[in-house]
Structures are given as C-alpha cells and as structure tokens.
C-alpha cells in the first residue's frame, strides 16, 4: 500500500549536519528557523514535519555533535590504560577539536546557549545536564583509577579532582573562542597535568 503524503525531497542526515554547522556558528538563540530553512534549502514546514520544533532539532543536532566532534575526548577517557593518561589524552583531544580550522573554535556543549531569553531555559538546562554528564564521565574514570590502585582518593577528593578537570575542559573552550592557539592551549594542559601528583596525593 502506498504511503500517504508527498515523499521527502531532501536527505534528513544532510539537513541535520547543515543545521549543526549553523547552530555551531551562531548559537541557539542566534539561529532562527528562517536561517535554518535557508541553510538547508528546506521549507520551514518541512523542517517542522521532519525534526519537530527548533528546540527538537537542536537536541538532535547535539546528539550528532556528541557522536562526532564530542567523541574523541570521551574515547580518550575510555581507551587509555591509566587515569592520568586518560585525563591527559582527553584534554589534548579537546584542544584538537576546538582549534580545527574547518570548525568554530569552541565546544557547542559549553557555549551554544550559555545565557539567553527566559523562554529558552529548557535548552540551557538541557546543555547543563549534558555538561553534568561530562563531569560524571570524568569522575567515573578517576574512580576506576582508584579501584585499579593507581592512586588513593576519598569520594570527596574524587569529586574535587573531577570538577577541576571538568573546569579545565570548559575553560579551554572559552580560551579557544577568544583566540587562543593550539600551542597556547597545550601550555594550559601542561599546567593542568603538572597538578596531577598534588591532586592525587591528598
């Protein structure tokens, strides 16, 4: 039986990537539905039909961002054999991603919607939840290091260390947005890792 309605004349995956580029360049509030229609070449009504509201589309964009540009730092945490190496590799992967010449120099998770109109509170809270997830992922990797006997730390200490390195990750994004080079970010990472022995010897 033939499906009802007119068939789509666009590729949703391509449109989603185009929307990601636009949201990344302009942020959530700086991107209008008309901007999205122009960037994707898709009528606003078709965007709604395929993706839902602007907020729904943004959430889908952030999921795509997480599996592309956001994946290397998480992979670094998963795949390196020690907690110290994992944290170091995560910071370096972050610096690499946010200084790529072909993309805006910041992390969407950090700066796509830091402040804004009251009606966009749910978007800001959505991103805050994902940032809290970033902290949890870092803490889990540190806890694994304790379990493996790499260092000793109380739960309170682990909270503090995880929050410190989460803050470094987020600070790198702000520095990159404001013009810091990859070499300058690497210098920050060197300082952050110089603190490792102190942080893990409470």
PDB file of C-alpha atoms in Angstrom:
ATOM      1  CA  UNK A   1       0.000   0.000   0.000  1.00  0.00           C
ATOM      2  CA  UNK A   2       1.416   3.371  -0.984  1.00  0.00           C
ATOM      3  CA  UNK A   3       2.324   5.710   1.899  1.00  0.00           C
ATOM      4  CA  UNK A   4       0.297   8.842   2.242  1.00  0.00           C
ATOM      5  CA  UNK A   5       1.671  12.328   1.728  1.00  0.00           C
ATOM      6  CA  UNK A   6       4.324  13.686  -0.541  1.00  0.00           C
ATOM      7  CA  UNK A   7       7.714  11.973  -0.307  1.00  0.00           C
ATOM      8  CA  UNK A   8      10.598  13.936   1.172  1.00  0.00           C
ATOM      9  CA  UNK A   9      12.804  15.648  -1.361  1.00  0.00           C
ATOM     10  CA  UNK A  10      15.755  16.060   0.989  1.00  0.00           C
ATOM     11  CA  UNK A  11      18.127  13.870   2.969  1.00  0.00           C
ATOM     12  CA  UNK A  12      17.450  14.306   6.718  1.00  0.00           C
ATOM     13  CA  UNK A  13      21.026  13.343   7.633  1.00  0.00           C
ATOM     14  CA  UNK A  14      22.459  16.012   5.338  1.00  0.00           C
ATOM     15  CA  UNK A  15      19.982  18.565   6.670  1.00  0.00           C
ATOM     16  CA  UNK A  16      20.925  17.686  10.239  1.00  0.00           C
ATOM     17  CA  UNK A  17      24.615  18.250   9.520  1.00  0.00           C
ATOM     18  CA  UNK A  18      23.828  21.588   7.865  1.00  0.00           C
ATOM     19  CA  UNK A  19      21.787  22.570  10.903  1.00  0.00           C
ATOM     20  CA  UNK A  20      24.692  21.556  13.156  1.00  0.00           C
ATOM     21  CA  UNK A  21      27.049  23.846  11.236  1.00  0.00           C
ATOM     22  CA  UNK A  22      24.625  26.750  11.596  1.00  0.00           C
ATOM     23  CA  UNK A  23      23.899  26.264  15.299  1.00  0.00           C
ATOM     24  CA  UNK A  24      27.648  25.865  15.889  1.00  0.00           C
ATOM     25  CA  UNK A  25      28.388  29.114  14.102  1.00  0.00           C
ATOM     26  CA  UNK A  26      25.570  31.220  15.582  1.00  0.00           C
ATOM     27  CA  UNK A  27      24.485  29.515  18.796  1.00  0.00           C
ATOM     28  CA  UNK A  28      20.953  28.525  19.670  1.00  0.00           C
ATOM     29  CA  UNK A  29      19.355  31.945  20.030  1.00  0.00           C
ATOM     30  CA  UNK A  30      21.296  33.417  17.123  1.00  0.00           C
ATOM     31  CA  UNK A  31      19.797  30.847  14.762  1.00  0.00           C
ATOM     32  CA  UNK A  32      16.250  31.376  13.524  1.00  0.00           C
ATOM     33  CA  UNK A  33      14.007  28.886  11.775  1.00  0.00           C
ATOM     34  CA  UNK A  34      14.321  31.036   8.662  1.00  0.00           C
ATOM     35  CA  UNK A  35      18.124  30.768   8.909  1.00  0.00           C
ATOM     36  CA  UNK A  36      17.805  27.005   9.108  1.00  0.00           C
ATOM     37  CA  UNK A  37      15.476  26.931   6.104  1.00  0.00           C
ATOM     38  CA  UNK A  38      17.934  28.983   4.052  1.00  0.00           C
ATOM     39  CA  UNK A  39      20.964  26.935   5.135  1.00  0.00           C
ATOM     40  CA  UNK A  40      19.323  23.591   4.402  1.00  0.00           C
ATOM     41  CA  UNK A  41      17.223  24.665   1.424  1.00  0.00           C
ATOM     42  CA  UNK A  42      14.208  23.135   3.130  1.00  0.00           C
ATOM     43  CA  UNK A  43      10.927  24.924   3.775  1.00  0.00           C
ATOM     44  CA  UNK A  44      10.196  25.692   7.432  1.00  0.00           C
ATOM     45  CA  UNK A  45       7.104  23.477   7.318  1.00  0.00           C
ATOM     46  CA  UNK A  46       9.209  20.537   6.149  1.00  0.00           C
ATOM     47  CA  UNK A  47      11.732  21.154   8.931  1.00  0.00           C
ATOM     48  CA  UNK A  48       8.906  21.007  11.458  1.00  0.00           C
ATOM     49  CA  UNK A  49       7.482  17.873   9.869  1.00  0.00           C
ATOM     50  CA  UNK A  50      10.835  16.074   9.892  1.00  0.00           C
ATOM     51  CA  UNK A  51      12.517  17.306  13.068  1.00  0.00           C
ATOM     52  CA  UNK A  52       9.834  18.956  15.185  1.00  0.00           C
ATOM     53  CA  UNK A  53      10.393  22.363  16.754  1.00  0.00           C
ATOM     54  CA  UNK A  54      13.622  24.361  16.662  1.00  0.00           C
ATOM     55  CA  UNK A  55      14.396  23.012  20.122  1.00  0.00           C
ATOM     56  CA  UNK A  56      13.765  19.436  18.968  1.00  0.00           C
ATOM     57  CA  UNK A  57      16.096  19.990  16.037  1.00  0.00           C
ATOM     58  CA  UNK A  58      18.754  21.445  18.323  1.00  0.00           C
ATOM     59  CA  UNK A  59      18.579  18.409  20.589  1.00  0.00           C
ATOM     60  CA  UNK A  60      19.075  16.147  17.573  1.00  0.00           C
ATOM     61  CA  UNK A  61      21.975  18.344  16.467  1.00  0.00           C
ATOM     62  CA  UNK A  62      23.613  17.998  19.886  1.00  0.00           C
ATOM     63  CA  UNK A  63      23.245  14.212  19.701  1.00  0.00           C
ATOM     64  CA  UNK A  64      25.038  14.295  16.345  1.00  0.00           C
ATOM     65  CA  UNK A  65      27.688  16.635  17.759  1.00  0.00           C
ATOM     66  CA  UNK A  66      28.234  14.196  20.618  1.00  0.00           C
ATOM     67  CA  UNK A  67      28.943  11.311  18.249  1.00  0.00           C
ATOM     68  CA  UNK A  68      31.263  13.355  16.007  1.00  0.00           C
ATOM     69  CA  UNK A  69      33.290  16.240  17.441  1.00  0.00           C
ATOM     70  CA  UNK A  70      32.400  15.302  21.001  1.00  0.00           C
ATOM     71  CA  UNK A  71      33.508  11.687  20.710  1.00  0.00           C
ATOM     72  CA  UNK A  72      37.362  11.938  20.664  1.00  0.00           C
ATOM     73  CA  UNK A  73      37.662  13.283  24.241  1.00  0.00           C
ATOM     74  CA  UNK A  74      35.288  10.593  25.542  1.00  0.00           C
ATOM     75  CA  UNK A  75      37.148   7.927  23.602  1.00  0.00           C
ATOM     76  CA  UNK A  76      40.398   9.131  25.166  1.00  0.00           C
ATOM     77  CA  UNK A  77      38.902   8.616  28.623  1.00  0.00           C
ATOM     78  CA  UNK A  78      37.716   5.122  27.737  1.00  0.00           C
ATOM     79  CA  UNK A  79      40.731   3.765  25.902  1.00  0.00           C
ATOM     80  CA  UNK A  80      43.810   4.973  27.776  1.00  0.00           C
ATOM     81  CA  UNK A  81      45.178   2.453  30.274  1.00  0.00           C
ATOM     82  CA  UNK A  82      45.652   4.730  33.300  1.00  0.00           C
ATOM     83  CA  UNK A  83      43.568   7.529  34.758  1.00  0.00           C
ATOM     84  CA  UNK A  84      46.396  10.039  34.333  1.00  0.00           C
ATOM     85  CA  UNK A  85      46.941   9.115  30.700  1.00  0.00           C
ATOM     86  CA  UNK A  86      43.191   9.210  30.098  1.00  0.00           C
ATOM     87  CA  UNK A  87      42.787  12.702  31.546  1.00  0.00           C
ATOM     88  CA  UNK A  88      45.809  13.981  29.626  1.00  0.00           C
ATOM     89  CA  UNK A  89      44.584  12.477  26.369  1.00  0.00           C
ATOM     90  CA  UNK A  90      41.078  13.844  26.964  1.00  0.00           C
ATOM     91  CA  UNK A  91      42.413  17.381  27.397  1.00  0.00           C
ATOM     92  CA  UNK A  92      44.587  17.099  24.292  1.00  0.00           C
ATOM     93  CA  UNK A  93      41.710  15.712  22.247  1.00  0.00           C
ATOM     94  CA  UNK A  94      39.559  18.612  23.431  1.00  0.00           C
ATOM     95  CA  UNK A  95      42.199  21.121  22.373  1.00  0.00           C
ATOM     96  CA  UNK A  96      42.475  19.463  18.986  1.00  0.00           C
ATOM     97  CA  UNK A  97      38.733  19.513  18.369  1.00  0.00           C
ATOM     98  CA  UNK A  98      38.203  23.150  19.350  1.00  0.00           C
ATOM     99  CA  UNK A  99      41.074  24.508  17.246  1.00  0.00           C
ATOM    100  CA  UNK A 100      40.314  22.712  13.982  1.00  0.00           C
ATOM    101  CA  UNK A 101      40.498  25.251  11.132  1.00  0.00           C
ATOM    102  CA  UNK A 102      37.320  23.990   9.470  1.00  0.00           C
ATOM    103  CA  UNK A 103      35.057  24.464  12.519  1.00  0.00           C
ATOM    104  CA  UNK A 104      34.186  27.227  15.017  1.00  0.00           C
ATOM    105  CA  UNK A 105      36.709  27.395  17.838  1.00  0.00           C
ATOM    106  CA  UNK A 106      34.586  26.354  20.765  1.00  0.00           C
ATOM    107  CA  UNK A 107      32.671  23.407  22.156  1.00  0.00           C
ATOM    108  CA  UNK A 108      28.937  23.577  21.453  1.00  0.00           C
ATOM    109  CA  UNK A 109      28.214  21.888  24.745  1.00  0.00           C
ATOM    110  CA  UNK A 110      29.848  24.787  26.589  1.00  0.00           C
ATOM    111  CA  UNK A 111      28.916  27.844  24.565  1.00  0.00           C
ATOM    112  CA  UNK A 112      25.954  27.138  22.267  1.00  0.00           C
ATOM    113  CA  UNK A 113      23.482  28.616  24.779  1.00  0.00           C
ATOM    114  CA  UNK A 114      25.151  29.846  27.994  1.00  0.00           C
ATOM    115  CA  UNK A 115      22.600  32.623  28.648  1.00  0.00           C
ATOM    116  CA  UNK A 116      19.542  33.960  26.898  1.00  0.00           C
ATOM    117  CA  UNK A 117      15.839  34.548  26.902  1.00  0.00           C
ATOM    118  CA  UNK A 118      13.683  33.102  29.660  1.00  0.00           C
ATOM    119  CA  UNK A 119      11.698  31.019  27.197  1.00  0.00           C
ATOM    120  CA  UNK A 120      14.862  29.144  26.255  1.00  0.00           C
ATOM    121  CA  UNK A 121      15.524  27.957  29.797  1.00  0.00           C
ATOM    122  CA  UNK A 122      14.833  24.339  28.814  1.00  0.00           C
ATOM    123  CA  UNK A 123      17.601  24.477  26.200  1.00  0.00           C
ATOM    124  CA  UNK A 124      20.097  25.864  28.683  1.00  0.00           C
ATOM    125  CA  UNK A 125      19.107  23.217  31.217  1.00  0.00           C
ATOM    126  CA  UNK A 126      19.418  20.518  28.546  1.00  0.00           C
ATOM    127  CA  UNK A 127      23.014  21.605  27.880  1.00  0.00           C
ATOM    128  CA  UNK A 128      23.717  21.896  31.614  1.00  0.00           C
ATOM    129  CA  UNK A 129      22.574  18.294  32.050  1.00  0.00           C
ATOM    130  CA  UNK A 130      24.962  17.190  29.318  1.00  0.00           C
ATOM    131  CA  UNK A 131      27.801  19.131  30.956  1.00  0.00           C
ATOM    132  CA  UNK A 132      26.991  17.453  34.254  1.00  0.00           C
ATOM    133  CA  UNK A 133      27.248  14.188  32.357  1.00  0.00           C
ATOM    134  CA  UNK A 134      30.718  15.238  31.234  1.00  0.00           C
ATOM    135  CA  UNK A 135      31.712  15.715  34.865  1.00  0.00           C
ATOM    136  CA  UNK A 136      30.265  12.311  35.778  1.00  0.00           C
ATOM    137  CA  UNK A 137      32.201  10.603  32.976  1.00  0.00           C
ATOM    138  CA  UNK A 138      35.458  12.160  34.175  1.00  0.00           C
ATOM    139  CA  UNK A 139      34.731  11.211  37.788  1.00  0.00           C
ATOM    140  CA  UNK A 140      33.918   7.630  36.797  1.00  0.00           C
ATOM    141  CA  UNK A 141      37.279   7.347  35.031  1.00  0.00           C
ATOM    142  CA  UNK A 142      39.084   8.702  38.080  1.00  0.00           C
ATOM    143  CA  UNK A 143      37.220   6.281  40.329  1.00  0.00           C
ATOM    144  CA  UNK A 144      38.339   3.440  38.096  1.00  0.00           C
ATOM    145  CA  UNK A 145      41.912   4.613  38.649  1.00  0.00           C
ATOM    146  CA  UNK A 146      41.403   4.355  42.406  1.00  0.00           C
ATOM    147  CA  UNK A 147      39.902   0.866  42.058  1.00  0.00           C
ATOM    148  CA  UNK A 148      42.876  -0.165  39.923  1.00  0.00           C
ATOM    149  CA  UNK A 149      45.251   1.042  42.641  1.00  0.00           C
ATOM    150  CA  UNK A 150      46.782   3.921  40.679  1.00  0.00           C
ATOM    151  CA  UNK A 151      46.180   6.416  43.485  1.00  0.00           C
ATOM    152  CA  UNK A 152      44.167   6.849  46.672  1.00  0.00           C
ATOM    153  CA  UNK A 153      41.361   9.366  46.992  1.00  0.00           C
ATOM    154  CA  UNK A 154      38.229   9.729  49.060  1.00  0.00           C
ATOM    155  CA  UNK A 155      34.876  10.279  47.346  1.00  0.00           C
ATOM    156  CA  UNK A 156      35.073  13.967  48.261  1.00  0.00           C
ATOM    157  CA  UNK A 157      38.556  14.203  46.765  1.00  0.00           C
ATOM    158  CA  UNK A 158      37.372  12.476  43.595  1.00  0.00           C
ATOM    159  CA  UNK A 159      34.545  14.997  43.326  1.00  0.00           C
ATOM    160  CA  UNK A 160      37.036  17.853  43.581  1.00  0.00           C
ATOM    161  CA  UNK A 161      39.520  16.396  41.085  1.00  0.00           C
ATOM    162  CA  UNK A 162      36.767  15.628  38.583  1.00  0.00           C
ATOM    163  CA  UNK A 163      35.337  19.104  38.927  1.00  0.00           C
ATOM    164  CA  UNK A 164      38.791  20.617  38.464  1.00  0.00           C
ATOM    165  CA  UNK A 165      39.457  18.793  35.191  1.00  0.00           C
ATOM    166  CA  UNK A 166      35.909  19.464  34.002  1.00  0.00           C
ATOM    167  CA  UNK A 167      36.582  23.147  34.625  1.00  0.00           C
ATOM    168  CA  UNK A 168      39.813  22.912  32.619  1.00  0.00           C
ATOM    169  CA  UNK A 169      37.924  21.336  29.695  1.00  0.00           C
ATOM    170  CA  UNK A 170      35.317  24.087  29.766  1.00  0.00           C
ATOM    171  CA  UNK A 171      37.948  26.796  30.153  1.00  0.00           C
ATOM    172  CA  UNK A 172      39.827  25.535  27.108  1.00  0.00           C
ATOM    173  CA  UNK A 173      36.695  26.123  25.044  1.00  0.00           C
ATOM    174  CA  UNK A 174      36.370  29.717  26.229  1.00  0.00           C
ATOM    175  CA  UNK A 175      40.049  30.364  25.593  1.00  0.00           C
ATOM    176  CA  UNK A 176      39.781  28.932  22.071  1.00  0.00           C
ATOM    177  CA  UNK A 177      36.726  31.043  21.306  1.00  0.00           C
ATOM    178  CA  UNK A 178      38.670  34.122  22.402  1.00  0.00           C
ATOM    179  CA  UNK A 179      41.556  33.322  20.070  1.00  0.00           C
ATOM    180  CA  UNK A 180      43.954  31.043  21.950  1.00  0.00           C
ATOM    181  CA  UNK A 181      46.016  28.859  19.628  1.00  0.00           C
ATOM    182  CA  UNK A 182      46.519  25.122  19.892  1.00  0.00           C
ATOM    183  CA  UNK A 183      50.024  25.722  21.288  1.00  0.00           C
ATOM    184  CA  UNK A 184      48.632  28.065  23.940  1.00  0.00           C
ATOM    185  CA  UNK A 185      46.009  25.519  24.937  1.00  0.00           C
ATOM    186  CA  UNK A 186      48.682  22.821  25.122  1.00  0.00           C
ATOM    187  CA  UNK A 187      50.550  25.039  27.593  1.00  0.00           C
ATOM    188  CA  UNK A 188      47.435  25.186  29.755  1.00  0.00           C
ATOM    189  CA  UNK A 189      47.145  21.397  29.569  1.00  0.00           C
ATOM    190  CA  UNK A 190      50.773  21.035  30.664  1.00  0.00           C
ATOM    191  CA  UNK A 191      49.981  23.151  33.730  1.00  0.00           C
ATOM    192  CA  UNK A 192      46.839  21.143  34.460  1.00  0.00           C
ATOM    193  CA  UNK A 193      48.722  17.856  34.303  1.00  0.00           C
ATOM    194  CA  UNK A 194      51.534  19.254  36.461  1.00  0.00           C
ATOM    195  CA  UNK A 195      48.898  19.456  39.189  1.00  0.00           C
ATOM    196  CA  UNK A 196      48.073  15.739  38.911  1.00  0.00           C
ATOM    197  CA  UNK A 197      50.507  14.488  41.565  1.00  0.00           C
ATOM    198  CA  UNK A 198      49.314  17.078  44.063  1.00  0.00           C
ATOM    199  CA  UNK A 199      45.661  16.410  43.340  1.00  0.00           C
ATOM    200  CA  UNK A 200      46.039  12.648  43.714  1.00  0.00           C
ATOM    201  CA  UNK A 201      48.089  12.708  46.925  1.00  0.00           C
ATOM    202  CA  UNK A 202      45.578  14.158  49.373  1.00  0.00           C
TER     203      UNK A 202
END
